[in-house]
Amino acid sequence: MFTSTTIGDLYQIILTNTLICALEDLTTRLNKYKLTACNSDNVENEFTALLENNIRSSCLPIGVENFDGDLAAFFVIENVEKMILKPWGAKNLSLESISLGQYKNEIAAITIKLEDQRRRLTPKLYY
């Protein structure tokens, strides 16, 4: 989804239901998300302050091993919405040109696709 940075270990085997639940939780958090304005000189400090004490402020799924340690947040930087990413173990932040609205639409589309796949792949149990 992102052009400059890889977030999440997508080669890990994951449980679809866990990921769907994490994406639904993410959607709830994104719907309440308040954008903060900053400039390119203080974005790292703002990012750290936002996420250092509350992982629920991250704009990534929580509780899914694929994203453990990865962090993301949205800011308005010099009047442009940007997503700031910090992959696990990275020293530097990456900026992505995606708005909060675009990202919410992407997460919704991914969730629908996963739910469809789960329905098709789940065997029907008859009693």
PDB file of C-alpha atoms in Angstrom:
ATOM      1  CA  MET A   1       0.000   0.000   0.000  1.00  0.00           C
ATOM      2  CA  PHE A   2       2.876   2.396   0.734  1.00  0.00           C
ATOM      3  CA  THR A   3       5.454   3.369  -1.848  1.00  0.00           C
ATOM      4  CA  SER A   4       8.436   4.265   0.326  1.00  0.00           C
ATOM      5  CA  THR A   5       8.208   1.917   3.306  1.00  0.00           C
ATOM      6  CA  THR A   6       7.214  -1.651   4.077  1.00  0.00           C
ATOM      7  CA  ILE A   7       5.004  -1.947   7.142  1.00  0.00           C
ATOM      8  CA  GLY A   8       3.989  -5.316   8.525  1.00  0.00           C
ATOM      9  CA  ASP A   9       5.485  -8.732   7.932  1.00  0.00           C
ATOM     10  CA  LEU A  10       3.055  -9.904   5.293  1.00  0.00           C
ATOM     11  CA  TYR A  11       4.865 -13.198   4.759  1.00  0.00           C
ATOM     12  CA  GLN A  12       3.891 -14.438   8.210  1.00  0.00           C
ATOM     13  CA  ILE A  13       1.022 -16.854   8.418  1.00  0.00           C
ATOM     14  CA  ILE A  14      -1.860 -15.075  10.103  1.00  0.00           C
ATOM     15  CA  LEU A  15      -5.298 -15.970  11.343  1.00  0.00           C
ATOM     16  CA  THR A  16      -7.847 -14.172   9.219  1.00  0.00           C
ATOM     17  CA  ASN A  17     -10.324 -13.666  12.058  1.00  0.00           C
ATOM     18  CA  THR A  18      -7.684 -11.987  14.213  1.00  0.00           C
ATOM     19  CA  LEU A  19      -6.704  -9.639  11.400  1.00  0.00           C
ATOM     20  CA  ILE A  20     -10.340  -8.797  10.632  1.00  0.00           C
ATOM     21  CA  CYS A  21     -10.967  -7.966  14.305  1.00  0.00           C
ATOM     22  CA  ALA A  22      -7.812  -5.834  14.396  1.00  0.00           C
ATOM     23  CA  LEU A  23      -8.902  -3.969  11.249  1.00  0.00           C
ATOM     24  CA  GLU A  24     -12.376  -3.384  12.702  1.00  0.00           C
ATOM     25  CA  ASP A  25     -10.740  -1.980  15.861  1.00  0.00           C
ATOM     26  CA  LEU A  26      -8.490   0.185  13.671  1.00  0.00           C
ATOM     27  CA  THR A  27     -11.534   1.513  11.800  1.00  0.00           C
ATOM     28  CA  THR A  28     -13.151   2.522  15.099  1.00  0.00           C
ATOM     29  CA  ARG A  29      -9.965   4.299  16.188  1.00  0.00           C
ATOM     30  CA  LEU A  30      -9.558   6.044  12.821  1.00  0.00           C
ATOM     31  CA  ASN A  31     -13.141   7.331  12.965  1.00  0.00           C
ATOM     32  CA  LYS A  32     -12.249   9.130  16.217  1.00  0.00           C
ATOM     33  CA  TYR A  33      -8.795  10.273  15.068  1.00  0.00           C
ATOM     34  CA  LYS A  34      -7.924  13.958  15.447  1.00  0.00           C
ATOM     35  CA  LEU A  35      -5.320  15.312  13.045  1.00  0.00           C
ATOM     36  CA  THR A  36      -2.529  17.351  14.608  1.00  0.00           C
ATOM     37  CA  ALA A  37      -0.782  20.140  12.718  1.00  0.00           C
ATOM     38  CA  CYS A  38       2.992  20.408  12.822  1.00  0.00           C
ATOM     39  CA  ASN A  39       5.891  21.289  10.566  1.00  0.00           C
ATOM     40  CA  SER A  40       8.717  19.211   9.161  1.00  0.00           C
ATOM     41  CA  ASP A  41      11.047  20.451  11.918  1.00  0.00           C
ATOM     42  CA  ASN A  42       8.975  19.083  14.799  1.00  0.00           C
ATOM     43  CA  VAL A  43       7.181  16.090  13.257  1.00  0.00           C
ATOM     44  CA  GLU A  44       9.492  13.572  14.961  1.00  0.00           C
ATOM     45  CA  ASN A  45       8.832  15.103  18.389  1.00  0.00           C
ATOM     46  CA  GLU A  46       5.069  15.223  17.733  1.00  0.00           C
ATOM     47  CA  PHE A  47       5.085  11.607  16.505  1.00  0.00           C
ATOM     48  CA  THR A  48       6.977  10.411  19.585  1.00  0.00           C
ATOM     49  CA  ALA A  49       4.771  12.398  21.967  1.00  0.00           C
ATOM     50  CA  LEU A  50       1.597  11.004  20.400  1.00  0.00           C
ATOM     51  CA  LEU A  51       2.635   7.348  20.417  1.00  0.00           C
ATOM     52  CA  GLU A  52       5.062   6.956  23.296  1.00  0.00           C
ATOM     53  CA  ASN A  53       2.422   6.412  25.992  1.00  0.00           C
ATOM     54  CA  ASN A  54      -0.559   5.121  24.034  1.00  0.00           C
ATOM     55  CA  ILE A  55      -0.234   2.463  21.333  1.00  0.00           C
ATOM     56  CA  ARG A  56      -3.951   2.953  20.573  1.00  0.00           C
ATOM     57  CA  SER A  57      -2.966   6.255  18.952  1.00  0.00           C
ATOM     58  CA  SER A  58      -1.206   4.286  16.224  1.00  0.00           C
ATOM     59  CA  CYS A  59      -2.947   4.098  12.858  1.00  0.00           C
ATOM     60  CA  LEU A  60      -2.009   0.455  12.356  1.00  0.00           C
ATOM     61  CA  PRO A  61      -3.705  -2.755  13.499  1.00  0.00           C
ATOM     62  CA  ILE A  62      -2.966  -3.660  17.124  1.00  0.00           C
ATOM     63  CA  GLY A  63      -2.712  -7.182  18.490  1.00  0.00           C
ATOM     64  CA  VAL A  64      -1.631  -8.720  15.197  1.00  0.00           C
ATOM     65  CA  GLU A  65       1.911 -10.017  15.162  1.00  0.00           C
ATOM     66  CA  ASN A  66       2.490  -8.827  11.597  1.00  0.00           C
ATOM     67  CA  PHE A  67       2.482  -5.200  12.789  1.00  0.00           C
ATOM     68  CA  ASP A  68       4.115  -5.587  16.226  1.00  0.00           C
ATOM     69  CA  GLY A  69       6.506  -2.718  16.772  1.00  0.00           C
ATOM     70  CA  ASP A  70       5.459  -0.791  13.663  1.00  0.00           C
ATOM     71  CA  LEU A  71       3.945   2.650  14.319  1.00  0.00           C
ATOM     72  CA  ALA A  72       1.989   5.112  12.209  1.00  0.00           C
ATOM     73  CA  ALA A  73       0.177   8.403  12.705  1.00  0.00           C
ATOM     74  CA  PHE A  74      -1.396  11.129  10.604  1.00  0.00           C
ATOM     75  CA  PHE A  75      -0.399  14.774  10.786  1.00  0.00           C
ATOM     76  CA  VAL A  76      -1.050  17.907   8.805  1.00  0.00           C
ATOM     77  CA  ILE A  77       2.461  18.987   7.850  1.00  0.00           C
ATOM     78  CA  GLU A  78       2.647  22.433   6.316  1.00  0.00           C
ATOM     79  CA  ASN A  79      -1.043  22.232   5.307  1.00  0.00           C
ATOM     80  CA  VAL A  80      -0.823  18.747   3.727  1.00  0.00           C
ATOM     81  CA  GLU A  81      -2.094  15.525   5.332  1.00  0.00           C
ATOM     82  CA  LYS A  82       0.665  12.933   5.623  1.00  0.00           C
ATOM     83  CA  MET A  83       0.976   9.539   7.236  1.00  0.00           C
ATOM     84  CA  ILE A  84       4.134   9.106   9.252  1.00  0.00           C
ATOM     85  CA  LEU A  85       5.462   5.542   9.458  1.00  0.00           C
ATOM     86  CA  LYS A  86       8.098   4.009  11.663  1.00  0.00           C
ATOM     87  CA  PRO A  87       8.758   0.339  10.979  1.00  0.00           C
ATOM     88  CA  TRP A  88       9.972  -1.773  13.892  1.00  0.00           C
ATOM     89  CA  GLY A  89      13.673  -1.224  14.454  1.00  0.00           C
ATOM     90  CA  ALA A  90      13.911   1.736  12.055  1.00  0.00           C
ATOM     91  CA  LYS A  91      15.785   4.836  13.131  1.00  0.00           C
ATOM     92  CA  ASN A  92      14.084   7.221  10.733  1.00  0.00           C
ATOM     93  CA  LEU A  93      10.493   8.114  10.021  1.00  0.00           C
ATOM     94  CA  SER A  94       8.947   7.794   6.559  1.00  0.00           C
ATOM     95  CA  LEU A  95       6.324  10.160   5.204  1.00  0.00           C
ATOM     96  CA  GLU A  96       3.559   8.878   2.942  1.00  0.00           C
ATOM     97  CA  SER A  97       1.333  11.062   0.786  1.00  0.00           C
ATOM     98  CA  ILE A  98      -2.012   9.619   1.814  1.00  0.00           C
ATOM     99  CA  SER A  99      -4.852  11.367   3.589  1.00  0.00           C
ATOM    100  CA  LEU A 100      -6.700   9.951   6.558  1.00  0.00           C
ATOM    101  CA  GLY A 101      -9.826   9.614   4.393  1.00  0.00           C
ATOM    102  CA  GLN A 102      -7.980   7.678   1.684  1.00  0.00           C
ATOM    103  CA  TYR A 103      -6.444   5.394   4.288  1.00  0.00           C
ATOM    104  CA  LYS A 104      -9.820   4.727   5.932  1.00  0.00           C
ATOM    105  CA  ASN A 105     -11.199   3.756   2.509  1.00  0.00           C
ATOM    106  CA  GLU A 106      -8.255   1.376   1.941  1.00  0.00           C
ATOM    107  CA  ILE A 107      -8.750  -0.271   5.353  1.00  0.00           C
ATOM    108  CA  ALA A 108     -12.497  -0.682   4.672  1.00  0.00           C
ATOM    109  CA  ALA A 109     -11.797  -2.294   1.276  1.00  0.00           C
ATOM    110  CA  ILE A 110      -9.211  -4.679   2.761  1.00  0.00           C
ATOM    111  CA  THR A 111     -11.604  -5.668   5.550  1.00  0.00           C
ATOM    112  CA  ILE A 112     -14.393  -6.437   3.076  1.00  0.00           C
ATOM    113  CA  LYS A 113     -12.030  -8.501   0.925  1.00  0.00           C
ATOM    114  CA  LEU A 114     -10.827 -10.520   3.930  1.00  0.00           C
ATOM    115  CA  GLU A 115     -14.392 -11.116   5.123  1.00  0.00           C
ATOM    116  CA  ASP A 116     -15.350 -12.357   1.641  1.00  0.00           C
ATOM    117  CA  GLN A 117     -12.352 -14.693   1.540  1.00  0.00           C
ATOM    118  CA  ARG A 118     -13.138 -15.996   5.023  1.00  0.00           C
ATOM    119  CA  ARG A 119     -16.740 -16.741   4.008  1.00  0.00           C
ATOM    120  CA  ARG A 120     -15.639 -18.584   0.867  1.00  0.00           C
ATOM    121  CA  LEU A 121     -12.948 -20.609   2.643  1.00  0.00           C
ATOM    122  CA  THR A 122     -14.839 -21.465   5.823  1.00  0.00           C
ATOM    123  CA  PRO A 123     -16.481 -24.876   5.597  1.00  0.00           C
ATOM    124  CA  LYS A 124     -20.190 -24.977   6.304  1.00  0.00           C
ATOM    125  CA  LEU A 125     -20.852 -27.022   9.400  1.00  0.00           C
ATOM    126  CA  TYR A 126     -24.087 -28.977   9.500  1.00  0.00           C
ATOM    127  CA  TYR A 127     -25.492 -30.525  12.639  1.00  0.00           C
TER     128      TYR A 127
END
